[in-house]
Amino acid sequence: MLKIKIIPIFKKKGLRCNESNSYRQIAIATTASKIVEHLILQKYSSELKVGAWQYGYKKSLGTKKGIFGLRCIVNHFNNNGSKVFCSFLDASKAFDNVMHEKLCLKLLDKNILVSVVRLFLRWCKTQRFCI
């Protein structure tokens, strides 16, 4: 359950094949871990809801809808004579720097069972990856 296979997928032509940034990593988990993950998400879906303005990792949403929303907002303000200033944050590497203990405290604050949080923490700390 703790073994994850990482499959590197080449992003697109024109990139250098000898640079790690040219690849997207796809994680293939075991069937057992997928079943446990599904059961946990099914049980706690209402406690683990994310904000309305988050487009990533949500069913039927993605960057296209986020870009569309941004364009609508910018067009609205520009059409009404106002300037729009934007700031963007690249959080693509943020997952690699998650403080799992703090995340577990947040899960406990959302009334997730202690045994489930312990399982999650152990899962994060003891997973083994191979490429």
GROMACS .gro file of N, CA and C in nm:
model
  393
    1MET      N    1   0.081  -0.120   0.000
    1MET     CA    2   0.000   0.000   0.000
    1MET      C    3   0.086   0.127   0.000
    2LEU      N    4   0.208   0.115   0.043
    2LEU     CA    5   0.294   0.233   0.055
    2LEU      C    6   0.391   0.249  -0.060
    3LYS      N    7   0.383   0.163  -0.159
    3LYS     CA    8   0.474   0.172  -0.274
    3LYS      C    9   0.407   0.249  -0.387
    4ILE      N   10   0.475   0.350  -0.435
    4ILE     CA   11   0.423   0.434  -0.543
    4ILE      C   12   0.523   0.428  -0.659
    5LYS      N   13   0.471   0.406  -0.778
    5LYS     CA   14   0.555   0.405  -0.897
    5LYS      C   15   0.539   0.540  -0.967
    6ILE      N   16   0.651   0.606  -0.994
    6ILE     CA   17   0.651   0.734  -1.064
    6ILE      C   18   0.687   0.709  -1.210
    7ILE      N   19   0.600   0.753  -1.298
    7ILE     CA   20   0.624   0.739  -1.441
    7ILE      C   21   0.651   0.878  -1.498
    8PRO      N   22   0.771   0.902  -1.550
    8PRO     CA   23   0.799   1.033  -1.612
    8PRO      C   24   0.741   1.038  -1.754
    9ILE      N   25   0.661   1.139  -1.781
    9ILE     CA   26   0.599   1.158  -1.912
    9ILE      C   27   0.658   1.285  -1.973
   10PHE      N   28   0.710   1.274  -2.095
   10PHE     CA   29   0.769   1.389  -2.163
   10PHE      C   30   0.658   1.490  -2.192
   11LYS      N   31   0.679   1.618  -2.158
   11LYS     CA   32   0.575   1.720  -2.172
   11LYS      C   33   0.542   1.753  -2.316
   12LYS      N   34   0.640   1.794  -2.395
   12LYS     CA   35   0.611   1.830  -2.534
   12LYS      C   36   0.739   1.838  -2.615
   13LYS      N   37   0.723   1.835  -2.746
   13LYS     CA   38   0.839   1.847  -2.835
   13LYS      C   39   0.904   1.983  -2.816
   14GLY      N   40   1.032   1.989  -2.840
   14GLY     CA   41   1.104   2.114  -2.828
   14GLY      C   42   1.175   2.130  -2.694
   15LEU      N   43   1.139   2.049  -2.597
   15LEU     CA   44   1.206   2.052  -2.468
   15LEU      C   45   1.324   1.956  -2.470
   16ARG      N   46   1.418   1.980  -2.383
   16ARG     CA   47   1.537   1.894  -2.377
   16ARG      C   48   1.505   1.767  -2.297
   17CYS      N   49   1.535   1.654  -2.356
   17CYS     CA   50   1.502   1.527  -2.291
   17CYS      C   51   1.593   1.496  -2.173
   18ASN      N   52   1.705   1.566  -2.158
   18ASN     CA   53   1.797   1.539  -2.048
   18ASN      C   54   1.775   1.634  -1.929
   19GLU      N   55   1.665   1.712  -1.930
   19GLU     CA   56   1.634   1.802  -1.818
   19GLU      C   57   1.508   1.754  -1.748
   20SER      N   58   1.514   1.749  -1.615
   20SER     CA   59   1.400   1.696  -1.538
   20SER      C   60   1.274   1.782  -1.554
   21ASN      N   61   1.289   1.912  -1.579
   21ASN     CA   62   1.172   1.999  -1.596
   21ASN      C   63   1.095   1.970  -1.724
   22SER      N   64   1.152   1.888  -1.811
   22SER     CA   65   1.085   1.853  -1.937
   22SER      C   66   0.985   1.739  -1.919
   23TYR      N   67   0.974   1.688  -1.796
   23TYR     CA   68   0.887   1.573  -1.770
   23TYR      C   69   0.781   1.607  -1.665
   24ARG      N   70   0.666   1.547  -1.684
   24ARG     CA   71   0.558   1.553  -1.586
   24ARG      C   72   0.558   1.418  -1.515
   25GLN      N   73   0.550   1.419  -1.384
   25GLN     CA   74   0.553   1.294  -1.309
   25GLN      C   75   0.410   1.247  -1.283
   26ILE      N   76   0.383   1.123  -1.316
   26ILE     CA   77   0.255   1.060  -1.290
   26ILE      C   78   0.278   0.954  -1.183
   27ALA      N   79   0.205   0.964  -1.073
   27ALA     CA   80   0.220   0.868  -0.964
   27ALA      C   81   0.115   0.759  -0.978
   28ILE      N   82   0.161   0.636  -0.980
   28ILE     CA   83   0.072   0.520  -0.989
   28ILE      C   84   0.072   0.452  -0.851
   29ALA      N   85  -0.041   0.463  -0.782
   29ALA     CA   86  -0.054   0.405  -0.649
   29ALA      C   87  -0.111   0.264  -0.660
   30THR      N   88  -0.101   0.189  -0.552
   30THR     CA   89  -0.156   0.055  -0.550
   30THR      C   90  -0.309   0.061  -0.543
   31THR      N   91  -0.371  -0.045  -0.583
   31THR     CA   92  -0.518  -0.052  -0.579
   31THR      C   93  -0.567  -0.038  -0.435
   32ALA      N   94  -0.498  -0.101  -0.342
   32ALA     CA   95  -0.538  -0.094  -0.200
   32ALA      C   96  -0.537   0.050  -0.150
   33SER      N   97  -0.432   0.125  -0.183
   33SER     CA   98  -0.426   0.264  -0.135
   33SER      C   99  -0.534   0.349  -0.201
   34LYS      N  100  -0.565   0.321  -0.328
   34LYS     CA  101  -0.671   0.396  -0.396
   34LYS      C  102  -0.807   0.369  -0.331
   35ILE      N  103  -0.832   0.244  -0.291
   35ILE     CA  104  -0.959   0.210  -0.226
   35ILE      C  105  -0.970   0.281  -0.091
   36VAL      N  106  -0.863   0.276  -0.011
   36VAL     CA  107  -0.864   0.344   0.120
   36VAL      C  108  -0.884   0.494   0.101
   37GLU      N  109  -0.812   0.554   0.007
   37GLU     CA  110  -0.826   0.697  -0.022
   37GLU      C  111  -0.970   0.731  -0.062
   38HIS      N  112  -1.028   0.650  -0.148
   38HIS     CA  113  -1.166   0.674  -0.193
   38HIS      C  114  -1.264   0.668  -0.075
   39LEU      N  115  -1.247   0.568   0.012
   39LEU     CA  116  -1.337   0.554   0.127
   39LEU      C  117  -1.326   0.673   0.222
   40ILE      N  118  -1.202   0.719   0.246
   40ILE     CA  119  -1.181   0.834   0.334
   40ILE      C  120  -1.242   0.960   0.272
   41LEU      N  121  -1.218   0.981   0.144
   41LEU     CA  122  -1.274   1.099   0.078
   41LEU      C  123  -1.427   1.094   0.074
   42GLN      N  124  -1.482   0.976   0.056
   42GLN     CA  125  -1.627   0.962   0.053
   42GLN      C  126  -1.687   0.995   0.190
   43LYS      N  127  -1.624   0.947   0.296
   43LYS     CA  128  -1.675   0.970   0.432
   43LYS      C  129  -1.662   1.116   0.474
   44TYR      N  130  -1.552   1.181   0.436
   44TYR     CA  131  -1.523   1.316   0.485
   44TYR      C  132  -1.535   1.424   0.377
   45SER      N  133  -1.607   1.399   0.271
   45SER     CA  134  -1.614   1.497   0.162
   45SER      C  135  -1.670   1.631   0.207
   46SER      N  136  -1.767   1.632   0.298
   46SER     CA  137  -1.824   1.760   0.341
   46SER      C  138  -1.726   1.839   0.429
   47GLU      N  139  -1.643   1.769   0.506
   47GLU     CA  140  -1.545   1.837   0.592
   47GLU      C  141  -1.425   1.888   0.513
   48LEU      N  142  -1.401   1.831   0.397
   48LEU     CA  143  -1.281   1.865   0.319
   48LEU      C  144  -1.311   1.950   0.197
   49LYS      N  145  -1.419   2.023   0.200
   49LYS     CA  146  -1.454   2.111   0.088
   49LYS      C  147  -1.352   2.224   0.079
   50VAL      N  148  -1.324   2.267  -0.044
   50VAL     CA  149  -1.231   2.379  -0.067
   50VAL      C  150  -1.309   2.499  -0.115
   51GLY      N  151  -1.243   2.613  -0.119
   51GLY     CA  152  -1.308   2.738  -0.157
   51GLY      C  153  -1.360   2.738  -0.299
   52ALA      N  154  -1.458   2.825  -0.323
   52ALA     CA  155  -1.521   2.835  -0.454
   52ALA      C  156  -1.425   2.885  -0.562
   53TRP      N  157  -1.320   2.956  -0.522
   53TRP     CA  158  -1.227   3.013  -0.620
   53TRP      C  159  -1.109   2.922  -0.648
   54GLN      N  160  -1.107   2.802  -0.593
   54GLN     CA  161  -1.002   2.706  -0.626
   54GLN      C  162  -1.048   2.623  -0.744
   55TYR      N  163  -0.967   2.618  -0.849
   55TYR     CA  164  -1.005   2.546  -0.969
   55TYR      C  165  -0.928   2.416  -0.986
   56GLY      N  166  -0.813   2.405  -0.926
   56GLY     CA  167  -0.734   2.283  -0.939
   56GLY      C  168  -0.783   2.175  -0.845
   57TYR      N  169  -0.770   2.051  -0.887
   57TYR     CA  170  -0.803   1.934  -0.807
   57TYR      C  171  -0.950   1.930  -0.766
   58LYS      N  172  -1.038   1.984  -0.852
   58LYS     CA  173  -1.181   1.977  -0.828
   58LYS      C  174  -1.247   1.915  -0.950
   59LYS      N  175  -1.345   1.832  -0.926
   59LYS     CA  176  -1.415   1.762  -1.034
   59LYS      C  177  -1.476   1.863  -1.131
   60SER      N  178  -1.455   1.840  -1.259
   60SER     CA  179  -1.510   1.920  -1.370
   60SER      C  180  -1.455   2.062  -1.376
   61LEU      N  181  -1.348   2.091  -1.307
   61LEU     CA  182  -1.287   2.224  -1.314
   61LEU      C  183  -1.141   2.211  -1.351
   62GLY      N  184  -1.084   2.318  -1.399
   62GLY     CA  185  -0.943   2.318  -1.435
   62GLY      C  186  -0.899   2.458  -1.469
   63THR      N  187  -0.782   2.468  -1.527
   63THR     CA  188  -0.725   2.600  -1.554
   63THR      C  189  -0.806   2.680  -1.656
   64LYS      N  190  -0.872   2.612  -1.750
   64LYS     CA  191  -0.951   2.685  -1.851
   64LYS      C  192  -1.063   2.765  -1.784
   65LYS      N  193  -1.130   2.706  -1.687
   65LYS     CA  194  -1.238   2.778  -1.618
   65LYS      C  195  -1.181   2.890  -1.531
   66GLY      N  196  -1.066   2.868  -1.471
   66GLY     CA  197  -1.002   2.972  -1.392
   66GLY      C  198  -0.961   3.091  -1.479
   67ILE      N  199  -0.904   3.061  -1.595
   67ILE     CA  200  -0.865   3.168  -1.689
   67ILE      C  201  -0.988   3.242  -1.739
   68PHE      N  202  -1.094   3.169  -1.770
   68PHE     CA  203  -1.219   3.232  -1.813
   68PHE      C  204  -1.272   3.328  -1.706
   69GLY      N  205  -1.271   3.282  -1.580
   69GLY     CA  206  -1.317   3.368  -1.470
   69GLY      C  207  -1.233   3.493  -1.457
   70LEU      N  208  -1.101   3.478  -1.466
   70LEU     CA  209  -1.012   3.593  -1.458
   70LEU      C  210  -1.039   3.691  -1.572
   71ARG      N  211  -1.055   3.639  -1.693
   71ARG     CA  212  -1.082   3.726  -1.809
   71ARG      C  213  -1.214   3.802  -1.791
   72CYS      N  214  -1.315   3.736  -1.738
   72CYS     CA  215  -1.444   3.803  -1.714
   72CYS      C  216  -1.429   3.918  -1.614
   73ILE      N  217  -1.354   3.894  -1.509
   73ILE     CA  218  -1.334   3.998  -1.407
   73ILE      C  219  -1.256   4.115  -1.465
   74VAL      N  220  -1.147   4.086  -1.536
   74VAL     CA  221  -1.066   4.192  -1.596
   74VAL      C  222  -1.149   4.271  -1.697
   75ASN      N  223  -1.223   4.202  -1.782
   75ASN     CA  224  -1.308   4.271  -1.880
   75ASN      C  225  -1.413   4.358  -1.813
   76HIS      N  226  -1.472   4.309  -1.706
   76HIS     CA  227  -1.573   4.387  -1.634
   76HIS      C  228  -1.516   4.520  -1.586
   77PHE      N  229  -1.401   4.514  -1.519
   77PHE     CA  230  -1.343   4.636  -1.464
   77PHE      C  231  -1.290   4.727  -1.574
   78ASN      N  232  -1.229   4.669  -1.678
   78ASN     CA  233  -1.180   4.751  -1.790
   78ASN      C  234  -1.295   4.819  -1.862
   79ASN      N  235  -1.404   4.750  -1.883
   79ASN     CA  236  -1.522   4.807  -1.950
   79ASN      C  237  -1.588   4.917  -1.867
   80ASN      N  238  -1.563   4.917  -1.738
   80ASN     CA  239  -1.620   5.019  -1.651
   80ASN      C  240  -1.518   5.125  -1.612
   81GLY      N  241  -1.410   5.136  -1.691
   81GLY     CA  242  -1.313   5.243  -1.674
   81GLY      C  243  -1.215   5.226  -1.560
   82SER      N  244  -1.199   5.108  -1.510
   82SER     CA  245  -1.107   5.085  -1.399
   82SER      C  246  -0.987   5.003  -1.446
   83LYS      N  247  -0.875   5.026  -1.382
   83LYS     CA  248  -0.756   4.945  -1.411
   83LYS      C  249  -0.760   4.820  -1.325
   84VAL      N  250  -0.694   4.717  -1.372
   84VAL     CA  251  -0.687   4.592  -1.298
   84VAL      C  252  -0.540   4.557  -1.277
   85PHE      N  253  -0.504   4.527  -1.156
   85PHE     CA  254  -0.369   4.484  -1.123
   85PHE      C  255  -0.376   4.341  -1.075
   86CYS      N  256  -0.292   4.256  -1.130
   86CYS     CA  257  -0.294   4.114  -1.095
   86CYS      C  258  -0.159   4.071  -1.039
   87SER      N  259  -0.166   3.973  -0.954
   87SER     CA  260  -0.046   3.911  -0.901
   87SER      C  261  -0.067   3.760  -0.911
   88PHE      N  262   0.036   3.688  -0.950
   88PHE     CA  263   0.025   3.544  -0.967
   88PHE      C  264   0.130   3.474  -0.882
   89LEU      N  265   0.093   3.359  -0.832
   89LEU     CA  266   0.181   3.280  -0.747
   89LEU      C  267   0.198   3.142  -0.810
   90ASP      N  268   0.320   3.101  -0.833
   90ASP     CA  269   0.347   2.967  -0.885
   90ASP      C  270   0.367   2.875  -0.765
   91ALA      N  271   0.266   2.795  -0.737
   91ALA     CA  272   0.273   2.703  -0.623
   91ALA      C  273   0.292   2.560  -0.670
   92SER      N  274   0.351   2.543  -0.787
   92SER     CA  275   0.364   2.409  -0.845
   92SER      C  276   0.452   2.317  -0.760
   93LYS      N  277   0.544   2.371  -0.685
   93LYS     CA  278   0.631   2.288  -0.602
   93LYS      C  279   0.587   2.288  -0.455
   94ALA      N  280   0.475   2.349  -0.426
   94ALA     CA  281   0.431   2.363  -0.287
   94ALA      C  282   0.403   2.229  -0.221
   95PHE      N  283   0.351   2.133  -0.295
   95PHE     CA  284   0.318   2.003  -0.237
   95PHE      C  285   0.442   1.936  -0.178
   96ASP      N  286   0.557   1.959  -0.240
   96ASP     CA  287   0.681   1.898  -0.192
   96ASP      C  288   0.725   1.955  -0.058
   97ASN      N  289   0.669   2.068  -0.018
   97ASN     CA  290   0.712   2.136   0.104
   97ASN      C  291   0.603   2.142   0.210
   98VAL      N  292   0.503   2.058   0.199
   98VAL     CA  293   0.393   2.058   0.297
   98VAL      C  294   0.445   2.010   0.432
   99MET      N  295   0.408   2.082   0.537
   99MET     CA  296   0.440   2.039   0.673
   99MET      C  297   0.327   1.945   0.716
  100HIS      N  298   0.353   1.815   0.707
  100HIS     CA  299   0.248   1.716   0.729
  100HIS      C  300   0.187   1.724   0.869
  101GLU      N  301   0.267   1.755   0.969
  101GLU     CA  302   0.215   1.765   1.105
  101GLU      C  303   0.113   1.878   1.116
  102LYS      N  304   0.142   1.993   1.053
  102LYS     CA  305   0.047   2.105   1.055
  102LYS      C  306  -0.080   2.070   0.977
  103LEU      N  307  -0.063   2.000   0.866
  103LEU     CA  308  -0.179   1.958   0.789
  103LEU      C  309  -0.267   1.864   0.873
  104CYS      N  310  -0.204   1.776   0.947
  104CYS     CA  311  -0.279   1.684   1.034
  104CYS      C  312  -0.355   1.760   1.143
  105LEU      N  313  -0.295   1.865   1.198
  105LEU     CA  314  -0.366   1.947   1.297
  105LEU      C  315  -0.489   2.012   1.235
  106LYS      N  316  -0.478   2.056   1.111
  106LYS     CA  317  -0.593   2.115   1.040
  106LYS      C  318  -0.702   2.010   1.020
  107LEU      N  319  -0.661   1.887   0.987
  107LEU     CA  320  -0.759   1.780   0.970
  107LEU      C  321  -0.831   1.750   1.101
  108LEU      N  322  -0.756   1.751   1.211
  108LEU     CA  323  -0.818   1.730   1.342
  108LEU      C  324  -0.917   1.842   1.375
  109ASP      N  325  -0.882   1.966   1.337
  109ASP     CA  326  -0.973   2.080   1.358
  109ASP      C  327  -1.104   2.062   1.281
  110LYS      N  328  -1.098   1.985   1.172
  110LYS     CA  329  -1.218   1.961   1.090
  110LYS      C  330  -1.290   1.834   1.134
  111ASN      N  331  -1.256   1.786   1.254
  111ASN     CA  332  -1.322   1.669   1.316
  111ASN      C  333  -1.302   1.538   1.239
  112ILE      N  334  -1.187   1.525   1.176
  112ILE     CA  335  -1.150   1.397   1.114
  112ILE      C  336  -1.102   1.306   1.227
  113LEU      N  337  -1.144   1.181   1.226
  113LEU     CA  338  -1.105   1.088   1.332
  113LEU      C  339  -0.953   1.083   1.351
  114VAL      N  340  -0.910   1.074   1.476
  114VAL     CA  341  -0.767   1.069   1.507
  114VAL      C  342  -0.702   0.950   1.437
  115SER      N  343  -0.769   0.837   1.433
  115SER     CA  344  -0.711   0.718   1.368
  115SER      C  345  -0.690   0.741   1.218
  116VAL      N  346  -0.778   0.815   1.154
  116VAL     CA  347  -0.764   0.845   1.011
  116VAL      C  348  -0.647   0.942   0.991
  117VAL      N  349  -0.634   1.040   1.078
  117VAL     CA  350  -0.524   1.136   1.068
  117VAL      C  351  -0.391   1.066   1.091
  118ARG      N  352  -0.387   0.974   1.187
  118ARG     CA  353  -0.264   0.897   1.211
  118ARG      C  354  -0.227   0.814   1.089
  119LEU      N  355  -0.328   0.752   1.028
  119LEU     CA  356  -0.305   0.674   0.906
  119LEU      C  357  -0.249   0.764   0.796
  120PHE      N  358  -0.308   0.880   0.779
  120PHE     CA  359  -0.263   0.976   0.678
  120PHE      C  360  -0.118   1.017   0.703
  121LEU      N  361  -0.084   1.051   0.828
  121LEU     CA  362   0.053   1.092   0.860
  121LEU      C  363   0.152   0.979   0.835
  122ARG      N  364   0.116   0.860   0.877
  122ARG     CA  365   0.205   0.746   0.852
  122ARG      C  366   0.222   0.723   0.702
  123TRP      N  367   0.113   0.738   0.631
  123TRP     CA  368   0.113   0.723   0.485
  123TRP      C  369   0.212   0.821   0.422
  124CYS      N  370   0.205   0.946   0.466
  124CYS     CA  371   0.293   1.050   0.410
  124CYS      C  372   0.439   1.026   0.445
  125LYS      N  373   0.464   0.979   0.565
  125LYS     CA  374   0.602   0.965   0.613
  125LYS      C  375   0.671   0.837   0.567
  126THR      N  376   0.593   0.734   0.529
  126THR     CA  377   0.657   0.606   0.500
  126THR      C  378   0.639   0.558   0.357
  127GLN      N  379   0.578   0.637   0.272
  127GLN     CA  380   0.564   0.596   0.132
  127GLN      C  381   0.701   0.580   0.069
  128ARG      N  382   0.711   0.486  -0.022
  128ARG     CA  383   0.834   0.462  -0.096
  128ARG      C  384   0.805   0.478  -0.244
  129PHE      N  385   0.892   0.550  -0.312
  129PHE     CA  386   0.873   0.580  -0.453
  129PHE      C  387   0.981   0.513  -0.536
  130CYS      N  388   0.943   0.468  -0.655
  130CYS     CA  389   1.042   0.420  -0.751
  130CYS      C  390   1.005   0.477  -0.888
  131ILE      N  391   1.107   0.502  -0.967
  131ILE     CA  392   1.086   0.560  -1.099
  131ILE      C  393   1.117   0.456  -1.205
   0.00000   0.00000   0.00000
